[in-house]
């Protein structure tokens, strides 16, 4: 091995659930690529478990809110990967601009990050964002096909894209067909913050939050069965970036197993997903008390009876079995959270049932539909990807988030990606080498050419 001063230093800030494959990939390439991996985390014990005493890796305790320690760690690196929660990236990014370091994150580009674009360009720095799974692999796989269609003289008329972080069939052992594979809080709050908007057949469509989980669509993935989809908050966010300003249908959404959304909607109707106010005396509540707090008072009817009556749940409806499976009517299980919001309490209840066990496997499913016109005829391409995790640590979520981050980091270090500025991975320079390398790790799409259906087959 070369002496340390010849090594290229990669600083990874944050070693949470999505970092296992990222760290493994970089360590596997550390000898040939002359890499020294430094992991900075507030919990160094957890990070240490992921490096397995590798000689080209070290772990240090790093409080990202300590500006002096953060800047010192960044100054020693050649490139910085931030795996922190999205709202924490910006101070790291400002240090990277000041200290002239490239930066990679898997998170959406915030307005504050976007404001650093000109400075990043002036300093010839690559600030690669949205390079995980969704966003990330969705961008790259979509743009590869869209560019190919255009190169062959086609005109895009429809694009739909759906992703789900789910439980693998072999570990699917609850009635909801679901377990947490990423931040549970984001799952509980999904869809909030304004109406979902998208385009269908040239018409703008809107779904308010209280209707979101009852306006679902269905799709089939070969060998994996049927799924349902609810709309993402803003399907039009990438319309211009993808060059789809004149498209007729543009729809992005989240995948679940059929039946999940109808049951989840009960929590929405009751107000249990609300994160805007505090439940008084929440720490002394039982799960049953929490449920009862959203139901009318009755001196005769049980909590269960009030729940059934108010939400019109029939006696033989499987939704009732799903609710009982979560133990939400337990009078002995306690919330134990001080000054908690309804959403925080619901999250705690769900984590009892939906946390992956050490041997559980998760599953990432992604599906794209491309509709286009060429030589006066309409065509359709369906593309799907399924990735199965190994266990609770090496999950499909960690694989599909971490590997694109790692591959992009090496490509920037090796000057294969050179265009500076704050960006997402939609350029050929970025997506071509990354998608090619992902295939070596069994992350790839299966494509099918199909007759174009759109939403109105009678018009064809």
GROMACS .gro file of C-alpha atoms in nm:
model
  460
    1UNK     CA    1   0.000   0.000   0.000
    2UNK     CA    2   0.118   0.353  -0.081
    3UNK     CA    3   0.214   0.579   0.210
    4UNK     CA    4  -0.073   0.780   0.349
    5UNK     CA    5   0.026   1.111   0.189
    6UNK     CA    6  -0.031   0.957  -0.157
    7UNK     CA    7  -0.386   0.855  -0.066
    8UNK     CA    8  -0.696   1.045  -0.173
    9UNK     CA    9  -0.913   1.125   0.127
   10UNK     CA   10  -1.290   1.084   0.119
   11UNK     CA   11  -1.483   1.223   0.415
   12UNK     CA   12  -1.824   1.065   0.479
   13UNK     CA   13  -2.029   1.271   0.723
   14UNK     CA   14  -2.303   1.057   0.876
   15UNK     CA   15  -2.313   0.678   0.887
   16UNK     CA   16  -2.683   0.602   0.915
   17UNK     CA   17  -2.899   0.330   0.761
   18UNK     CA   18  -2.815   0.416   0.400
   19UNK     CA   19  -2.437   0.412   0.437
   20UNK     CA   20  -2.351   0.039   0.461
   21UNK     CA   21  -2.305  -0.029   0.088
   22UNK     CA   22  -2.151   0.314   0.030
   23UNK     CA   23  -1.874   0.242   0.279
   24UNK     CA   24  -1.828  -0.117   0.158
   25UNK     CA   25  -1.795  -0.011  -0.207
   26UNK     CA   26  -1.535   0.256  -0.131
   27UNK     CA   27  -1.336   0.022   0.092
   28UNK     CA   28  -1.346  -0.252  -0.173
   29UNK     CA   29  -1.192  -0.003  -0.418
   30UNK     CA   30  -0.962   0.169  -0.169
   31UNK     CA   31  -0.647  -0.027  -0.255
   32UNK     CA   32  -0.661   0.013  -0.634
   33UNK     CA   33  -0.792   0.369  -0.617
   34UNK     CA   34  -0.561   0.481  -0.333
   35UNK     CA   35  -0.843   0.587  -0.105
   36UNK     CA   36  -0.847   0.669   0.262
   37UNK     CA   37  -1.204   0.674   0.398
   38UNK     CA   38  -1.274   0.892   0.700
   39UNK     CA   39  -1.618   0.857   0.857
   40UNK     CA   40  -1.736   1.138   1.082
   41UNK     CA   41  -2.042   1.062   1.292
   42UNK     CA   42  -2.193   1.170   1.621
   43UNK     CA   43  -2.212   0.797   1.704
   44UNK     CA   44  -1.869   0.655   1.611
   45UNK     CA   45  -1.949   0.312   1.759
   46UNK     CA   46  -2.213   0.246   1.493
   47UNK     CA   47  -1.982   0.364   1.214
   48UNK     CA   48  -1.698   0.144   1.342
   49UNK     CA   49  -1.910  -0.166   1.287
   50UNK     CA   50  -1.924  -0.089   0.914
   51UNK     CA   51  -1.548  -0.066   0.849
   52UNK     CA   52  -1.448  -0.402   1.004
   53UNK     CA   53  -1.101  -0.271   1.106
   54UNK     CA   54  -1.013  -0.198   0.742
   55UNK     CA   55  -0.665  -0.041   0.717
   56UNK     CA   56  -0.786   0.226   0.472
   57UNK     CA   57  -1.065   0.351   0.695
   58UNK     CA   58  -1.096   0.545   1.017
   59UNK     CA   59  -1.383   0.675   1.226
   60UNK     CA   60  -1.395   0.995   1.423
   61UNK     CA   61  -1.660   1.151   1.642
   62UNK     CA   62  -1.794   1.452   1.457
   63UNK     CA   63  -2.066   1.687   1.572
   64UNK     CA   64  -2.174   1.858   1.252
   65UNK     CA   65  -2.296   2.157   1.456
   66UNK     CA   66  -1.942   2.219   1.583
   67UNK     CA   67  -1.826   2.457   1.310
   68UNK     CA   68  -1.455   2.432   1.398
   69UNK     CA   69  -1.441   2.051   1.401
   70UNK     CA   70  -1.655   2.030   1.087
   71UNK     CA   71  -1.432   2.269   0.891
   72UNK     CA   72  -1.117   2.090   1.008
   73UNK     CA   73  -1.249   1.752   0.891
   74UNK     CA   74  -1.357   1.893   0.554
   75UNK     CA   75  -1.023   2.069   0.503
   76UNK     CA   76  -0.838   1.736   0.529
   77UNK     CA   77  -1.053   1.573   0.257
   78UNK     CA   78  -1.034   1.571  -0.122
   79UNK     CA   79  -1.410   1.520  -0.155
   80UNK     CA   80  -1.697   1.519   0.094
   81UNK     CA   81  -2.001   1.291   0.104
   82UNK     CA   82  -2.282   1.417   0.326
   83UNK     CA   83  -2.520   1.141   0.440
   84UNK     CA   84  -2.681   1.369   0.697
   85UNK     CA   85  -3.052   1.450   0.707
   86UNK     CA   86  -3.131   1.687   0.420
   87UNK     CA   87  -3.165   2.004   0.629
   88UNK     CA   88  -2.812   1.960   0.766
   89UNK     CA   89  -2.629   1.961   0.432
   90UNK     CA   90  -2.610   2.335   0.385
   91UNK     CA   91  -2.344   2.421   0.646
   92UNK     CA   92  -2.129   2.138   0.512
   93UNK     CA   93  -2.181   2.274   0.160
   94UNK     CA   94  -2.080   2.627   0.260
   95UNK     CA   95  -1.758   2.490   0.412
   96UNK     CA   96  -1.694   2.290   0.093
   97UNK     CA   97  -1.722   2.606  -0.118
   98UNK     CA   98  -1.496   2.802   0.115
   99UNK     CA   99  -1.239   2.522   0.136
  100UNK     CA  100  -1.273   2.429  -0.234
  101UNK     CA  101  -1.389   2.068  -0.195
  102UNK     CA  102  -1.625   1.869  -0.418
  103UNK     CA  103  -1.942   1.744  -0.248
  104UNK     CA  104  -2.190   1.460  -0.304
  105UNK     CA  105  -2.532   1.406  -0.141
  106UNK     CA  106  -2.834   1.186  -0.210
  107UNK     CA  107  -3.082   1.455  -0.103
  108UNK     CA  108  -3.310   1.685  -0.300
  109UNK     CA  109  -3.156   2.018  -0.398
  110UNK     CA  110  -3.280   2.279  -0.151
  111UNK     CA  111  -3.311   2.648  -0.236
  112UNK     CA  112  -3.017   2.719  -0.005
  113UNK     CA  113  -2.805   2.460  -0.191
  114UNK     CA  114  -2.912   2.604  -0.526
  115UNK     CA  115  -2.788   2.946  -0.413
  116UNK     CA  116  -2.432   2.805  -0.397
  117UNK     CA  117  -2.431   2.715  -0.770
  118UNK     CA  118  -2.244   3.020  -0.900
  119UNK     CA  119  -1.977   2.995  -0.630
  120UNK     CA  120  -1.933   2.624  -0.702
  121UNK     CA  121  -1.888   2.701  -1.074
  122UNK     CA  122  -1.643   2.983  -1.001
  123UNK     CA  123  -1.435   2.741  -0.791
  124UNK     CA  124  -1.470   2.456  -1.045
  125UNK     CA  125  -1.643   2.238  -0.786
  126UNK     CA  126  -1.887   1.955  -0.856
  127UNK     CA  127  -2.177   1.958  -0.608
  128UNK     CA  128  -2.366   1.641  -0.705
  129UNK     CA  129  -2.706   1.605  -0.538
  130UNK     CA  130  -3.006   1.373  -0.580
  131UNK     CA  131  -2.777   1.078  -0.656
  132UNK     CA  132  -2.950   0.812  -0.445
  133UNK     CA  133  -3.240   0.592  -0.554
  134UNK     CA  134  -3.537   0.831  -0.559
  135UNK     CA  135  -3.411   1.088  -0.632
  136UNK     CA  136  -3.115   0.943  -0.820
  137UNK     CA  137  -3.155   0.617  -1.005
  138UNK     CA  138  -3.499   0.740  -1.115
  139UNK     CA  139  -3.339   1.048  -1.280
  140UNK     CA  140  -3.060   0.856  -1.448
  141UNK     CA  141  -3.264   0.562  -1.578
  142UNK     CA  142  -3.538   0.794  -1.705
  143UNK     CA  143  -3.302   1.032  -1.883
  144UNK     CA  144  -3.113   0.746  -2.047
  145UNK     CA  145  -3.433   0.623  -2.216
  146UNK     CA  146  -3.571   0.972  -2.288
  147UNK     CA  147  -3.244   1.075  -2.453
  148UNK     CA  148  -3.243   0.752  -2.655
  149UNK     CA  149  -3.598   0.814  -2.776
  150UNK     CA  150  -3.507   1.168  -2.883
  151UNK     CA  151  -3.185   1.054  -3.050
  152UNK     CA  152  -3.395   0.815  -3.260
  153UNK     CA  153  -3.634   1.090  -3.369
  154UNK     CA  154  -3.912   1.028  -3.117
  155UNK     CA  155  -4.119   1.289  -2.933
  156UNK     CA  156  -4.216   1.223  -2.571
  157UNK     CA  157  -4.590   1.239  -2.496
  158UNK     CA  158  -4.612   1.046  -2.166
  159UNK     CA  159  -4.381   0.980  -1.872
  160UNK     CA  160  -4.477   0.806  -1.549
  161UNK     CA  161  -4.237   0.704  -1.274
  162UNK     CA  162  -4.311   0.516  -0.951
  163UNK     CA  163  -4.085   0.392  -0.672
  164UNK     CA  164  -4.148   0.191  -0.356
  165UNK     CA  165  -3.933   0.097  -0.060
  166UNK     CA  166  -4.104  -0.223   0.053
  167UNK     CA  167  -4.046  -0.553   0.226
  168UNK     CA  168  -3.921  -0.848   0.018
  169UNK     CA  169  -4.172  -1.130  -0.044
  170UNK     CA  170  -3.977  -1.374   0.176
  171UNK     CA  171  -3.998  -1.131   0.473
  172UNK     CA  172  -4.351  -1.009   0.406
  173UNK     CA  173  -4.523  -1.145   0.717
  174UNK     CA  174  -4.769  -0.875   0.825
  175UNK     CA  175  -5.113  -0.782   0.696
  176UNK     CA  176  -4.997  -0.440   0.575
  177UNK     CA  177  -4.732  -0.600   0.348
  178UNK     CA  178  -4.501  -0.324   0.465
  179UNK     CA  179  -4.201  -0.254   0.690
  180UNK     CA  180  -3.987   0.056   0.735
  181UNK     CA  181  -3.689   0.059   0.501
  182UNK     CA  182  -3.596   0.426   0.547
  183UNK     CA  183  -3.677   0.716   0.779
  184UNK     CA  184  -4.010   0.623   0.946
  185UNK     CA  185  -4.093   0.988   1.005
  186UNK     CA  186  -4.095   1.055   0.631
  187UNK     CA  187  -4.337   0.765   0.580
  188UNK     CA  188  -4.578   0.898   0.843
  189UNK     CA  189  -4.570   1.251   0.697
  190UNK     CA  190  -4.582   1.141   0.330
  191UNK     CA  191  -4.808   1.349   0.107
  192UNK     CA  192  -4.849   1.645   0.343
  193UNK     CA  193  -4.776   2.007   0.258
  194UNK     CA  194  -5.011   2.085  -0.029
  195UNK     CA  195  -5.209   1.909  -0.297
  196UNK     CA  196  -5.042   1.653  -0.521
  197UNK     CA  197  -5.027   1.785  -0.878
  198UNK     CA  198  -4.958   1.616  -1.209
  199UNK     CA  199  -5.056   1.610  -1.576
  200UNK     CA  200  -5.284   1.358  -1.745
  201UNK     CA  201  -5.370   1.384  -2.115
  202UNK     CA  202  -5.290   1.756  -2.119
  203UNK     CA  203  -5.500   1.836  -1.809
  204UNK     CA  204  -5.363   1.952  -1.474
  205UNK     CA  205  -5.481   1.727  -1.191
  206UNK     CA  206  -5.477   1.793  -0.817
  207UNK     CA  207  -5.534   1.564  -0.518
  208UNK     CA  208  -5.559   1.723  -0.170
  209UNK     CA  209  -5.398   1.535   0.118
  210UNK     CA  210  -5.728   1.414   0.264
  211UNK     CA  211  -5.804   1.237  -0.069
  212UNK     CA  212  -5.452   1.124  -0.161
  213UNK     CA  213  -5.471   0.768  -0.033
  214UNK     CA  214  -5.808   0.702  -0.196
  215UNK     CA  215  -5.701   0.814  -0.545
  216UNK     CA  216  -5.465   0.528  -0.625
  217UNK     CA  217  -5.375   0.352  -0.947
  218UNK     CA  218  -5.260  -0.006  -1.000
  219UNK     CA  219  -4.973  -0.168  -1.188
  220UNK     CA  220  -4.814  -0.509  -1.229
  221UNK     CA  221  -4.445  -0.596  -1.199
  222UNK     CA  222  -4.354  -0.926  -1.363
  223UNK     CA  223  -4.278  -1.197  -1.105
  224UNK     CA  224  -4.372  -0.964  -0.818
  225UNK     CA  225  -4.744  -0.913  -0.864
  226UNK     CA  226  -4.972  -0.617  -0.819
  227UNK     CA  227  -4.896  -0.281  -0.659
  228UNK     CA  228  -5.087   0.039  -0.596
  229UNK     CA  229  -4.956   0.392  -0.647
  230UNK     CA  230  -5.040   0.722  -0.482
  231UNK     CA  231  -4.929   1.052  -0.636
  232UNK     CA  232  -4.618   1.237  -0.523
  233UNK     CA  233  -4.668   1.594  -0.410
  234UNK     CA  234  -4.527   1.760  -0.724
  235UNK     CA  235  -4.491   1.549  -1.037
  236UNK     CA  236  -4.408   1.861  -1.239
  237UNK     CA  237  -4.093   1.943  -1.041
  238UNK     CA  238  -3.861   1.796  -1.305
  239UNK     CA  239  -4.065   1.877  -1.616
  240UNK     CA  240  -3.825   2.139  -1.752
  241UNK     CA  241  -3.511   1.963  -1.627
  242UNK     CA  242  -3.611   1.651  -1.821
  243UNK     CA  243  -3.700   1.860  -2.128
  244UNK     CA  244  -4.067   1.758  -2.110
  245UNK     CA  245  -4.232   2.101  -2.129
  246UNK     CA  246  -4.472   1.990  -2.405
  247UNK     CA  247  -4.558   1.647  -2.267
  248UNK     CA  248  -4.924   1.543  -2.228
  249UNK     CA  249  -4.892   1.314  -1.923
  250UNK     CA  250  -4.639   1.350  -1.641
  251UNK     CA  251  -4.707   1.156  -1.324
  252UNK     CA  252  -4.474   1.045  -1.042
  253UNK     CA  253  -4.581   0.842  -0.742
  254UNK     CA  254  -4.504   0.607  -0.455
  255UNK     CA  255  -4.569   0.231  -0.466
  256UNK     CA  256  -4.725   0.015  -0.197
  257UNK     CA  257  -4.886  -0.328  -0.197
  258UNK     CA  258  -5.257  -0.320  -0.278
  259UNK     CA  259  -5.469  -0.240   0.028
  260UNK     CA  260  -5.208  -0.038   0.218
  261UNK     CA  261  -5.343   0.305   0.119
  262UNK     CA  262  -5.705   0.233   0.208
  263UNK     CA  263  -5.602   0.128   0.559
  264UNK     CA  264  -5.350   0.414   0.597
  265UNK     CA  265  -5.624   0.660   0.507
  266UNK     CA  266  -5.793   0.587   0.841
  267UNK     CA  267  -5.499   0.745   1.023
  268UNK     CA  268  -5.526   1.048   0.796
  269UNK     CA  269  -5.902   1.081   0.857
  270UNK     CA  270  -5.858   1.064   1.235
  271UNK     CA  271  -5.573   1.317   1.235
  272UNK     CA  272  -5.304   1.080   1.363
  273UNK     CA  273  -5.052   1.187   1.096
  274UNK     CA  274  -5.070   1.554   1.203
  275UNK     CA  275  -4.734   1.695   1.313
  276UNK     CA  276  -4.845   2.052   1.386
  277UNK     CA  277  -4.946   2.036   1.753
  278UNK     CA  278  -4.857   1.869   2.083
  279UNK     CA  279  -5.068   1.604   2.259
  280UNK     CA  280  -5.103   1.701   2.625
  281UNK     CA  281  -4.965   1.448   2.876
  282UNK     CA  282  -4.854   1.223   2.590
  283UNK     CA  283  -4.586   1.049   2.798
  284UNK     CA  284  -4.849   0.900   3.030
  285UNK     CA  285  -5.080   0.779   2.752
  286UNK     CA  286  -5.136   0.420   2.654
  287UNK     CA  287  -5.177   0.339   2.286
  288UNK     CA  288  -5.549   0.298   2.360
  289UNK     CA  289  -5.563   0.645   2.519
  290UNK     CA  290  -5.403   0.792   2.208
  291UNK     CA  291  -5.661   0.637   1.976
  292UNK     CA  292  -5.945   0.738   2.208
  293UNK     CA  293  -5.825   1.102   2.203
  294UNK     CA  294  -5.949   1.127   1.843
  295UNK     CA  295  -6.289   0.966   1.904
  296UNK     CA  296  -6.614   1.108   2.048
  297UNK     CA  297  -6.691   1.062   2.418
  298UNK     CA  298  -6.925   0.781   2.514
  299UNK     CA  299  -6.995   0.644   2.861
  300UNK     CA  300  -7.113   0.311   2.716
  301UNK     CA  301  -6.927   0.235   2.391
  302UNK     CA  302  -6.577   0.087   2.385
  303UNK     CA  303  -6.290   0.247   2.194
  304UNK     CA  304  -6.314  -0.031   1.937
  305UNK     CA  305  -6.687   0.022   1.884
  306UNK     CA  306  -6.646   0.400   1.848
  307UNK     CA  307  -6.361   0.346   1.601
  308UNK     CA  308  -6.566   0.107   1.388
  309UNK     CA  309  -6.874   0.327   1.396
  310UNK     CA  310  -6.701   0.658   1.318
  311UNK     CA  311  -6.491   0.518   1.034
  312UNK     CA  312  -6.762   0.283   0.906
  313UNK     CA  313  -6.552  -0.033   0.922
  314UNK     CA  314  -6.753  -0.351   0.864
  315UNK     CA  315  -6.710  -0.644   1.098
  316UNK     CA  316  -6.554  -0.863   0.829
  317UNK     CA  317  -6.328  -0.593   0.680
  318UNK     CA  318  -5.960  -0.698   0.677
  319UNK     CA  319  -5.872  -0.340   0.768
  320UNK     CA  320  -5.985  -0.421   1.121
  321UNK     CA  321  -5.739  -0.710   1.136
  322UNK     CA  322  -5.464  -0.473   1.017
  323UNK     CA  323  -5.542  -0.230   1.298
  324UNK     CA  324  -5.549  -0.499   1.564
  325UNK     CA  325  -5.218  -0.636   1.436
  326UNK     CA  326  -5.058  -0.300   1.526
  327UNK     CA  327  -5.182  -0.332   1.886
  328UNK     CA  328  -5.316   0.025   1.875
  329UNK     CA  329  -5.595  -0.063   2.118
  330UNK     CA  330  -5.354  -0.185   2.388
  331UNK     CA  331  -5.411  -0.038   2.734
  332UNK     CA  332  -5.072  -0.163   2.860
  333UNK     CA  333  -4.835  -0.038   2.588
  334UNK     CA  334  -4.734   0.317   2.675
  335UNK     CA  335  -4.635   0.611   2.451
  336UNK     CA  336  -4.352   0.731   2.683
  337UNK     CA  337  -4.288   1.039   2.464
  338UNK     CA  338  -4.294   1.385   2.622
  339UNK     CA  339  -4.481   1.662   2.440
  340UNK     CA  340  -4.522   1.448   2.130
  341UNK     CA  341  -4.721   1.530   1.817
  342UNK     CA  342  -4.980   1.283   1.686
  343UNK     CA  343  -4.742   1.190   1.403
  344UNK     CA  344  -4.459   1.116   1.648
  345UNK     CA  345  -4.682   0.891   1.856
  346UNK     CA  346  -4.814   0.707   1.550
  347UNK     CA  347  -4.455   0.655   1.434
  348UNK     CA  348  -4.362   0.496   1.767
  349UNK     CA  349  -4.662   0.262   1.750
  350UNK     CA  350  -4.581   0.157   1.394
  351UNK     CA  351  -4.213   0.098   1.469
  352UNK     CA  352  -4.318  -0.180   1.710
  353UNK     CA  353  -4.454  -0.378   1.415
  354UNK     CA  354  -4.279  -0.246   1.104
  355UNK     CA  355  -3.910  -0.243   1.201
  356UNK     CA  356  -3.698  -0.486   1.000
  357UNK     CA  357  -3.568  -0.780   1.204
  358UNK     CA  358  -3.195  -0.865   1.170
  359UNK     CA  359  -3.266  -1.128   0.903
  360UNK     CA  360  -3.546  -0.944   0.722
  361UNK     CA  361  -3.493  -0.847   0.360
  362UNK     CA  362  -3.633  -0.532   0.205
  363UNK     CA  363  -3.712  -0.457  -0.159
  364UNK     CA  364  -3.685  -0.154  -0.387
  365UNK     CA  365  -3.923  -0.149  -0.683
  366UNK     CA  366  -3.907   0.115  -0.958
  367UNK     CA  367  -4.126   0.141  -1.267
  368UNK     CA  368  -4.116   0.385  -1.560
  369UNK     CA  369  -4.359   0.418  -1.849
  370UNK     CA  370  -4.248   0.612  -2.158
  371UNK     CA  371  -4.495   0.709  -2.430
  372UNK     CA  372  -4.367   0.867  -2.750
  373UNK     CA  373  -4.455   0.947  -3.110
  374UNK     CA  374  -4.235   0.859  -3.405
  375UNK     CA  375  -4.319   0.873  -3.777
  376UNK     CA  376  -4.684   0.936  -3.698
  377UNK     CA  377  -4.719   0.632  -3.470
  378UNK     CA  378  -4.740   0.608  -3.091
  379UNK     CA  379  -4.514   0.372  -2.896
  380UNK     CA  380  -4.463   0.270  -2.534
  381UNK     CA  381  -4.169   0.141  -2.332
  382UNK     CA  382  -4.217  -0.003  -1.984
  383UNK     CA  383  -3.906  -0.036  -1.766
  384UNK     CA  384  -3.891  -0.191  -1.420
  385UNK     CA  385  -3.624  -0.260  -1.159
  386UNK     CA  386  -3.641  -0.478  -0.848
  387UNK     CA  387  -3.360  -0.499  -0.592
  388UNK     CA  388  -3.374  -0.731  -0.288
  389UNK     CA  389  -3.170  -0.659   0.025
  390UNK     CA  390  -2.950  -0.904   0.216
  391UNK     CA  391  -3.047  -0.827   0.578
  392UNK     CA  392  -3.126  -0.546   0.823
  393UNK     CA  393  -2.788  -0.375   0.763
  394UNK     CA  394  -2.720  -0.440   0.395
  395UNK     CA  395  -3.062  -0.340   0.271
  396UNK     CA  396  -3.184  -0.280  -0.083
  397UNK     CA  397  -3.247   0.079   0.025
  398UNK     CA  398  -2.886   0.120   0.141
  399UNK     CA  399  -2.763  -0.044  -0.180
  400UNK     CA  400  -2.965   0.171  -0.420
  401UNK     CA  401  -2.890   0.491  -0.227
  402UNK     CA  402  -2.528   0.424  -0.135
  403UNK     CA  403  -2.384   0.274  -0.454
  404UNK     CA  404  -2.476   0.567  -0.684
  405UNK     CA  405  -2.327   0.804  -0.425
  406UNK     CA  406  -2.006   0.600  -0.409
  407UNK     CA  407  -1.973   0.559  -0.786
  408UNK     CA  408  -2.034   0.930  -0.845
  409UNK     CA  409  -1.775   1.019  -0.581
  410UNK     CA  410  -1.508   0.810  -0.751
  411UNK     CA  411  -1.604   0.945  -1.094
  412UNK     CA  412  -1.561   1.303  -0.966
  413UNK     CA  413  -1.229   1.218  -0.800
  414UNK     CA  414  -1.107   1.056  -1.123
  415UNK     CA  415  -1.227   1.353  -1.331
  416UNK     CA  416  -1.477   1.150  -1.532
  417UNK     CA  417  -1.747   1.390  -1.410
  418UNK     CA  418  -1.612   1.742  -1.443
  419UNK     CA  419  -1.900   1.983  -1.514
  420UNK     CA  420  -1.902   2.216  -1.211
  421UNK     CA  421  -2.195   2.352  -1.013
  422UNK     CA  422  -2.490   2.238  -0.803
  423UNK     CA  423  -2.656   1.966  -1.008
  424UNK     CA  424  -2.855   1.643  -1.024
  425UNK     CA  425  -2.756   1.340  -1.236
  426UNK     CA  426  -2.942   1.403  -1.562
  427UNK     CA  427  -2.645   1.463  -1.796
  428UNK     CA  428  -2.503   1.179  -2.007
  429UNK     CA  429  -2.160   1.249  -1.857
  430UNK     CA  430  -2.306   1.145  -1.522
  431UNK     CA  431  -2.566   0.878  -1.586
  432UNK     CA  432  -2.378   0.672  -1.847
  433UNK     CA  433  -2.086   0.554  -1.631
  434UNK     CA  434  -2.295   0.524  -1.313
  435UNK     CA  435  -2.573   0.313  -1.467
  436UNK     CA  436  -2.311   0.097  -1.636
  437UNK     CA  437  -2.136   0.031  -1.304
  438UNK     CA  438  -2.466  -0.032  -1.122
  439UNK     CA  439  -2.534  -0.322  -1.361
  440UNK     CA  440  -2.229  -0.495  -1.214
  441UNK     CA  441  -2.415  -0.491  -0.881
  442UNK     CA  442  -2.745  -0.627  -1.018
  443UNK     CA  443  -2.913  -0.288  -1.026
  444UNK     CA  444  -3.062  -0.265  -1.373
  445UNK     CA  445  -3.390  -0.223  -1.558
  446UNK     CA  446  -3.584  -0.469  -1.769
  447UNK     CA  447  -3.744  -0.297  -2.068
  448UNK     CA  448  -4.045  -0.398  -2.276
  449UNK     CA  449  -4.182  -0.245  -2.596
  450UNK     CA  450  -4.562  -0.236  -2.576
  451UNK     CA  451  -4.856  -0.093  -2.771
  452UNK     CA  452  -4.922   0.265  -2.658
  453UNK     CA  453  -5.232   0.291  -2.440
  454UNK     CA  454  -5.203   0.625  -2.260
  455UNK     CA  455  -5.516   0.715  -2.065
  456UNK     CA  456  -5.755   0.725  -2.358
  457UNK     CA  457  -5.710   0.427  -2.592
  458UNK     CA  458  -6.013   0.534  -2.798
  459UNK     CA  459  -5.813   0.832  -2.926
  460UNK     CA  460  -5.544   0.608  -3.075
   0.00000   0.00000   0.00000
